[in-house]
Amino acid sequence: MVDILQVRRLTKRFDNKVAVDGISFSLKGGQCFGLLGPNGAGKTTTIEMLEGVLAPDEGEILFHGKPRSSTFRQLIGIQFQNTALQERLNVLETLKLFSRLYESPLPERELLQRCQLDELAEQDTHKLSGGQRQRLLLAIALINDPQLLFLDEPTTGLDPQARLNFWKLVEQIKASGKTVLLTTHYMDEAHYLCDEIGIVDQGQLIARDTPQNLLDQHIPGIYLSVSADYEPLLDTLGIGCEHQYGWCRWKSNNVKAQIEQLQQAGLQLGDIQIQRPNLDDLFLNLTGRSLRS
Ligand SMILES: Nc1ncnc2c1ncn2[C@@H]1O[C@H](COP(=O)(O)OP(=O)(O)OP(=O)(O)O)[C@@H](O)[C@H]1O
């Protein structure tokens, strides 16, 4: 597959602060690539340079192997973190307004249907819920039927149901063959939606691969946890553990044998949690800090 986007040694400084520090990666057509990192890691600054909103201080961005030309904006879609919507316009009128910016916009009715907004066409945009507003911003980003779609923290602040709903829309967009680049600080979002993720920390891309390869490579094994009340028992069994929200947790390379050992010591199966490492564990492993801290 041809690289749709190539990014080389991208760097951005604000005064003395290096916000993005020599990031390089490439993105294949049809792929969903996620930049995952904590607040202030440099995700938005990176995506804004790729979108052409911010000028890099150093580095190179190639679209289909060439520097971005004046037509680039017609071929991409952007869902910004914050987009100011025109006062006193409803959803349909808003789509019509933004459609004027493009040479060949998709029909508004198709956009409404794709983003589950049919029943909200006449709704004032300032009366939309958080999830409905994000779906409208997604519809705006899709007006020109873009090849490459940028989603900057699209589900931040949404309730779990609205987030799941949004993920389903992104899945449909992926299935239609579009390339998606998204930023998020939700590990479950990155794991669910992205074919590949790049972990960003302090302006640098510290790891990049499929979520599962990253986990297998950096933190093989399975976590076992029991209530912290059982810590004295773990001590007698010689099991060292870390404390996590009232639980004692440790990594096991032989889950079956260790569960039998715990059962022989008097624990019930229901007392033991078994958990595969997740991207938060990966981030902690790579940086010594939690994604959520
Ligand atoms: N316009 C600006 N002027 C000065 N500093 C900035 C500016 N924009 C970003 N920064 C700084 O650059 C760093 C990276 O910010 P950025 O917004 O790219 O991070 P992020 O990973 O997107 O964070 P978040 O998840 O909170 O959106 C931060 O330290 C931020 O304070």
CSV table of C-alpha atoms and ligand atoms in Angstrom, one decimal:
chain,number,residue,atom,x,y,z
A,1,MET,CA,0.0,0.0,0.0
A,2,VAL,CA,1.2,3.5,-0.8
A,3,ASP,CA,2.1,5.9,2.0
A,4,ILE,CA,-0.5,8.7,2.0
A,5,LEU,CA,1.4,10.7,4.5
A,6,GLN,CA,5.1,10.8,5.4
A,7,VAL,CA,6.3,12.8,8.3
A,8,ARG,CA,10.0,13.4,8.9
A,9,ARG,CA,11.7,15.0,11.9
A,10,LEU,CA,8.7,17.3,12.6
A,11,THR,CA,9.6,19.9,15.3
A,12,LYS,CA,7.7,22.8,16.8
A,13,ARG,CA,8.9,25.2,19.6
A,14,PHE,CA,6.8,27.7,21.5
A,15,ASP,CA,9.2,30.3,23.0
A,16,ASN,CA,11.7,28.0,24.9
A,17,LYS,CA,9.4,25.0,25.0
A,18,VAL,CA,9.9,22.2,22.5
A,19,ALA,CA,6.3,21.0,22.0
A,20,VAL,CA,7.1,18.5,19.2
A,21,ASP,CA,10.6,17.1,19.1
A,22,GLY,CA,11.6,15.5,15.8
A,23,ILE,CA,8.6,13.2,15.2
A,24,SER,CA,8.7,10.9,12.2
A,25,PHE,CA,6.2,8.3,10.9
A,26,SER,CA,4.3,7.3,7.8
A,27,LEU,CA,0.7,6.5,7.3
A,28,LYS,CA,-0.7,4.0,4.7
A,29,GLY,CA,-3.9,4.6,2.8
A,30,GLY,CA,-7.0,3.1,4.5
A,31,GLN,CA,-5.3,2.9,7.9
A,32,CYS,CA,-6.4,4.4,11.2
A,33,PHE,CA,-3.4,5.7,13.0
A,34,GLY,CA,-3.7,7.1,16.6
A,35,LEU,CA,-1.4,9.4,18.4
A,36,LEU,CA,-1.9,8.5,22.1
A,37,GLY,CA,-0.4,10.4,24.9
A,38,PRO,CA,-1.2,12.4,28.1
A,39,ASN,CA,-2.2,16.0,28.3
A,40,GLY,CA,0.5,18.3,26.9
A,41,ALA,CA,2.4,15.5,25.1
A,42,GLY,CA,2.3,17.3,21.8
A,43,LYS,CA,-0.5,15.5,20.0
A,44,THR,CA,-2.5,18.6,19.0
A,45,THR,CA,0.5,20.5,17.9
A,46,THR,CA,1.6,17.5,15.7
A,47,ILE,CA,-1.8,17.1,14.1
A,48,GLU,CA,-2.2,20.9,13.5
A,49,MET,CA,1.1,20.9,11.6
A,50,LEU,CA,-0.1,17.9,9.5
A,51,GLU,CA,-3.3,19.7,8.8
A,52,GLY,CA,-1.5,22.8,7.7
A,53,VAL,CA,-2.9,24.9,10.5
A,54,LEU,CA,0.5,25.4,12.2
A,55,ALA,CA,3.9,25.8,10.4
A,56,PRO,CA,6.6,23.4,11.6
A,57,ASP,CA,9.9,24.9,12.7
A,58,GLU,CA,11.7,21.9,11.2
A,59,GLY,CA,10.9,18.8,9.3
A,60,GLU,CA,9.0,17.6,6.3
A,61,ILE,CA,5.5,16.5,5.5
A,62,LEU,CA,4.7,14.6,2.3
A,63,PHE,CA,1.2,13.8,1.0
A,64,HIS,CA,1.2,11.0,-1.6
A,65,GLY,CA,5.0,11.4,-1.7
A,66,LYS,CA,5.1,15.1,-2.5
A,67,PRO,CA,5.0,18.4,-0.5
A,68,ARG,CA,1.4,19.4,0.2
A,69,SER,CA,0.1,21.7,-2.5
A,70,SER,CA,-2.8,24.2,-2.6
A,71,THR,CA,-5.3,21.4,-3.3
A,72,PHE,CA,-4.4,19.6,0.0
A,73,ARG,CA,-7.1,21.3,2.0
A,74,GLN,CA,-9.7,20.1,-0.6
A,75,LEU,CA,-8.7,16.5,0.0
A,76,ILE,CA,-8.6,16.4,3.8
A,77,GLY,CA,-11.2,16.6,6.5
A,78,ILE,CA,-10.6,18.1,10.0
A,79,GLN,CA,-12.5,17.7,13.1
A,80,PHE,CA,-11.0,20.3,15.4
A,81,GLN,CA,-11.1,20.0,19.2
A,82,ASN,CA,-13.1,23.2,19.4
A,83,THR,CA,-15.0,24.6,16.4
A,84,ALA,CA,-17.1,27.8,16.9
A,85,LEU,CA,-20.5,27.3,15.3
A,86,GLN,CA,-22.5,30.1,13.9
A,87,GLU,CA,-25.2,31.5,16.2
A,88,ARG,CA,-28.9,30.9,15.4
A,89,LEU,CA,-28.3,28.3,12.7
A,90,ASN,CA,-29.7,24.8,12.8
A,91,VAL,CA,-27.8,21.6,11.9
A,92,LEU,CA,-28.8,21.5,8.3
A,93,GLU,CA,-28.2,25.3,7.8
A,94,THR,CA,-24.7,24.8,9.4
A,95,LEU,CA,-23.9,22.0,6.9
A,96,LYS,CA,-25.0,24.2,4.0
A,97,LEU,CA,-22.8,27.1,5.3
A,98,PHE,CA,-19.7,24.9,5.5
A,99,SER,CA,-20.5,23.2,2.1
A,100,ARG,CA,-19.9,26.6,0.4
A,101,LEU,CA,-16.2,26.2,1.2
A,102,TYR,CA,-15.8,23.2,-1.1
A,103,GLU,CA,-15.9,22.7,-4.8
A,104,SER,CA,-17.8,19.3,-4.7
A,105,PRO,CA,-19.5,18.9,-1.4
A,106,LEU,CA,-21.5,15.8,-0.5
A,107,PRO,CA,-25.3,16.3,-0.4
A,108,GLU,CA,-26.3,17.5,3.1
A,109,ARG,CA,-28.9,14.7,3.4
A,110,GLU,CA,-26.2,12.1,3.0
A,111,LEU,CA,-24.0,13.7,5.6
A,112,LEU,CA,-27.0,13.9,8.1
A,113,GLN,CA,-27.6,10.2,7.5
A,114,ARG,CA,-24.0,9.1,7.8
A,115,CYS,CA,-23.6,10.9,11.1
A,116,GLN,CA,-27.0,10.0,12.6
A,117,LEU,CA,-28.2,13.5,12.5
A,118,ASP,CA,-31.4,13.1,10.3
A,119,GLU,CA,-33.7,13.7,13.2
A,120,LEU,CA,-31.7,16.7,14.4
A,121,ALA,CA,-31.6,18.6,11.0
A,122,GLU,CA,-33.8,21.4,12.3
A,123,GLN,CA,-32.2,21.6,15.8
A,124,ASP,CA,-30.4,24.8,16.8
A,125,THR,CA,-26.7,23.9,17.0
A,126,HIS,CA,-26.5,25.5,20.5
A,127,LYS,CA,-29.1,23.0,21.8
A,128,LEU,CA,-27.1,19.9,20.8
A,129,SER,CA,-25.8,17.5,23.5
A,130,GLY,CA,-22.0,16.9,23.6
A,131,GLY,CA,-22.3,13.7,21.5
A,132,GLN,CA,-24.6,15.3,18.9
A,133,ARG,CA,-22.3,18.3,18.6
A,134,GLN,CA,-19.3,16.0,17.9
A,135,ARG,CA,-21.4,14.1,15.3
A,136,LEU,CA,-22.1,17.5,13.6
A,137,LEU,CA,-18.4,18.4,13.7
A,138,LEU,CA,-17.7,15.0,12.1
A,139,ALA,CA,-20.3,15.7,9.4
A,140,ILE,CA,-18.6,19.0,8.7
A,141,ALA,CA,-15.2,17.2,8.4
A,142,LEU,CA,-16.8,14.8,5.9
A,143,ILE,CA,-18.4,17.5,3.6
A,144,ASN,CA,-15.7,17.2,0.9
A,145,ASP,CA,-15.6,13.3,1.1
A,146,PRO,CA,-12.0,13.6,2.2
A,147,GLN,CA,-9.3,11.0,1.5
A,148,LEU,CA,-7.6,11.7,4.9
A,149,LEU,CA,-9.6,12.6,8.0
A,150,PHE,CA,-8.0,14.2,11.1
A,151,LEU,CA,-9.9,13.7,14.4
A,152,ASP,CA,-8.4,15.7,17.3
A,153,GLU,CA,-9.5,14.1,20.6
A,154,PRO,CA,-13.0,13.6,19.2
A,155,THR,CA,-14.6,12.0,22.2
A,156,THR,CA,-13.1,14.1,25.1
A,157,GLY,CA,-15.8,14.9,27.6
A,158,LEU,CA,-18.4,12.6,26.1
A,159,ASP,CA,-20.3,10.1,28.3
A,160,PRO,CA,-19.6,6.4,27.7
A,161,GLN,CA,-22.7,5.8,25.5
A,162,ALA,CA,-21.9,8.8,23.3
A,163,ARG,CA,-18.3,7.7,22.9
A,164,LEU,CA,-19.3,4.2,21.8
A,165,ASN,CA,-21.8,5.7,19.4
A,166,PHE,CA,-19.0,7.9,17.9
A,167,TRP,CA,-16.6,4.9,17.6
A,168,LYS,CA,-19.2,3.1,15.5
A,169,LEU,CA,-19.4,6.1,13.2
A,170,VAL,CA,-15.6,6.1,12.9
A,171,GLU,CA,-15.6,2.4,12.2
A,172,GLN,CA,-18.1,3.0,9.3
A,173,ILE,CA,-15.8,5.7,7.9
A,174,LYS,CA,-12.8,3.3,8.1
A,175,ALA,CA,-14.8,0.7,6.3
A,176,SER,CA,-15.5,3.1,3.5
A,177,GLY,CA,-11.7,3.1,2.9
A,178,LYS,CA,-10.8,6.5,4.3
A,179,THR,CA,-7.5,7.1,6.1
A,180,VAL,CA,-8.0,8.4,9.6
A,181,LEU,CA,-5.4,10.1,11.9
A,182,LEU,CA,-6.7,10.6,15.4
A,183,THR,CA,-5.3,11.9,18.7
A,184,THR,CA,-6.6,10.7,22.0
A,185,HIS,CA,-5.7,10.2,25.6
A,186,TYR,CA,-8.1,7.3,26.0
A,187,MET,CA,-6.3,4.0,25.7
A,188,ASP,CA,-9.5,2.0,25.1
A,189,GLU,CA,-10.3,4.4,22.2
A,190,ALA,CA,-6.9,3.9,20.6
A,191,HIS,CA,-7.0,0.1,21.1
A,192,TYR,CA,-10.5,-0.2,19.7
A,193,LEU,CA,-10.2,2.1,16.6
A,194,CYS,CA,-6.6,2.2,15.6
A,195,ASP,CA,-4.7,-0.3,13.3
A,196,GLU,CA,-1.5,1.3,14.6
A,197,ILE,CA,-0.7,3.7,17.4
A,198,GLY,CA,2.1,6.0,18.1
A,199,ILE,CA,2.8,6.7,21.8
A,200,VAL,CA,3.7,10.4,22.3
A,201,ASP,CA,5.5,11.7,25.4
A,202,GLN,CA,7.1,15.0,25.9
A,203,GLY,CA,7.0,15.8,22.2
A,204,GLN,CA,8.6,12.5,21.1
A,205,LEU,CA,7.2,9.4,19.5
A,206,ILE,CA,8.5,6.8,21.9
A,207,ALA,CA,6.8,3.7,20.3
A,208,ARG,CA,4.8,2.8,17.3
A,209,ASP,CA,3.1,-0.4,16.2
A,210,THR,CA,-0.2,-2.2,16.3
A,211,PRO,CA,-1.6,-2.1,19.9
A,212,GLN,CA,-1.2,-5.8,20.3
A,213,ASN,CA,2.4,-5.9,19.1
A,214,LEU,CA,3.3,-3.1,21.4
A,215,LEU,CA,1.8,-5.0,24.4
A,216,ASP,CA,3.3,-8.3,23.4
A,217,GLN,CA,6.7,-6.8,22.9
A,218,HIS,CA,7.0,-4.5,25.9
A,219,ILE,CA,4.8,-6.2,28.6
A,220,PRO,CA,4.3,-10.0,27.9
A,221,GLY,CA,2.4,-11.9,30.6
A,222,ILE,CA,-0.8,-11.5,32.4
A,223,TYR,CA,-1.7,-9.5,35.6
A,224,LEU,CA,-3.2,-11.3,38.5
A,225,SER,CA,-4.8,-9.2,41.3
A,226,VAL,CA,-6.3,-9.9,44.7
A,227,SER,CA,-7.8,-7.6,47.3
A,228,ALA,CA,-5.1,-5.8,49.3
A,229,ASP,CA,-6.5,-7.6,52.4
A,230,TYR,CA,-4.7,-10.7,51.1
A,231,GLU,CA,-1.2,-9.1,51.0
A,232,PRO,CA,0.0,-10.9,54.2
A,233,LEU,CA,-1.0,-14.2,52.5
A,234,LEU,CA,0.9,-13.2,49.3
A,235,ASP,CA,3.9,-12.5,51.5
A,236,THR,CA,3.8,-16.0,52.9
A,237,LEU,CA,3.7,-17.4,49.3
A,238,GLY,CA,6.6,-15.2,48.3
A,239,ILE,CA,4.6,-13.2,45.7
A,240,GLY,CA,5.7,-9.6,45.4
A,241,CYS,CA,3.0,-7.2,44.2
A,242,GLU,CA,2.3,-3.5,43.5
A,243,HIS,CA,-0.7,-1.7,45.0
A,244,GLN,CA,-3.5,-0.4,42.8
A,245,TYR,CA,-6.8,1.1,44.0
A,246,GLY,CA,-7.2,-1.3,46.9
A,247,TRP,CA,-5.8,-4.3,45.0
A,248,CYS,CA,-2.5,-6.1,45.0
A,249,ARG,CA,-1.4,-6.7,41.4
A,250,TRP,CA,1.6,-8.7,40.0
A,251,LYS,CA,2.6,-10.0,36.6
A,252,SER,CA,2.5,-13.8,36.2
A,253,ASN,CA,4.1,-15.9,33.5
A,254,ASN,CA,2.3,-19.1,34.6
A,255,VAL,CA,-1.3,-18.0,35.5
A,256,LYS,CA,-2.7,-21.5,35.8
A,257,ALA,CA,-0.1,-22.7,38.3
A,258,GLN,CA,-0.3,-19.5,40.3
A,259,ILE,CA,-4.1,-19.7,40.5
A,260,GLU,CA,-3.9,-23.2,41.8
A,261,GLN,CA,-1.3,-22.1,44.4
A,262,LEU,CA,-3.7,-19.3,45.5
A,263,GLN,CA,-6.7,-21.7,45.7
A,264,GLN,CA,-4.6,-24.2,47.8
A,265,ALA,CA,-3.9,-21.3,50.2
A,266,GLY,CA,-7.7,-20.8,50.6
A,267,LEU,CA,-8.7,-18.2,48.0
A,268,GLN,CA,-11.8,-18.7,45.8
A,269,LEU,CA,-11.7,-18.2,42.1
A,270,GLY,CA,-14.0,-15.1,42.5
A,271,ASP,CA,-11.3,-13.5,44.7
A,272,ILE,CA,-8.8,-13.4,41.8
A,273,GLN,CA,-8.8,-11.0,38.9
A,274,ILE,CA,-7.1,-11.9,35.7
A,275,GLN,CA,-6.2,-9.0,33.4
A,276,ARG,CA,-4.2,-8.6,30.1
A,277,PRO,CA,-1.9,-5.6,30.2
A,278,ASN,CA,-3.4,-2.6,28.5
A,279,LEU,CA,-2.0,0.6,26.8
A,280,ASP,CA,-2.0,2.4,30.1
A,281,ASP,CA,0.3,-0.3,31.5
A,282,LEU,CA,2.4,0.0,28.4
A,283,PHE,CA,2.7,3.8,28.8
A,284,LEU,CA,3.7,3.3,32.5
A,285,ASN,CA,6.2,0.6,31.4
A,286,LEU,CA,7.8,3.0,28.8
A,287,THR,CA,7.8,6.2,30.8
A,288,GLY,CA,7.4,5.3,34.4
A,289,ARG,CA,4.2,7.5,34.5
A,290,SER,CA,0.5,6.8,34.0
A,291,LEU,CA,-1.3,8.0,30.9
A,292,ARG,CA,-4.0,9.3,33.3
A,293,SER,CA,-1.7,11.2,35.7
B,1,LIG,N1,0.2,28.2,21.2
B,1,LIG,C1,1.0,27.7,22.2
B,1,LIG,N2,1.8,28.6,22.8
B,1,LIG,C2,2.6,28.1,23.8
B,1,LIG,N3,2.7,26.8,24.2
B,1,LIG,C3,1.9,25.9,23.6
B,1,LIG,C4,1.0,26.4,22.5
B,1,LIG,N4,0.3,25.3,22.1
B,1,LIG,C5,0.7,24.2,22.8
B,1,LIG,N5,1.7,24.6,23.7
B,1,LIG,C6,2.4,23.8,24.6
B,1,LIG,O1,3.0,22.7,23.9
B,1,LIG,C7,2.9,21.5,24.6
B,1,LIG,C8,2.1,20.5,23.7
B,1,LIG,O2,0.8,20.9,23.7
B,1,LIG,P1,-0.3,20.1,22.8
B,1,LIG,O3,-1.6,20.8,22.9
B,1,LIG,O4,0.2,19.8,21.5
B,1,LIG,O5,-0.4,18.7,23.7
B,1,LIG,P2,-1.6,17.6,23.6
B,1,LIG,O6,-0.8,16.3,23.7
B,1,LIG,O7,-2.4,17.8,22.5
B,1,LIG,O8,-2.4,17.9,25.0
B,1,LIG,P3,-4.0,17.7,25.2
B,1,LIG,O9,-4.2,16.3,25.3
B,1,LIG,O10,-4.1,18.4,26.6
B,1,LIG,O11,-4.7,18.4,24.1
B,1,LIG,C9,2.3,21.8,25.9
B,1,LIG,O12,3.3,22.0,26.9
B,1,LIG,C10,1.5,23.1,25.6
B,1,LIG,O13,1.4,23.9,26.8
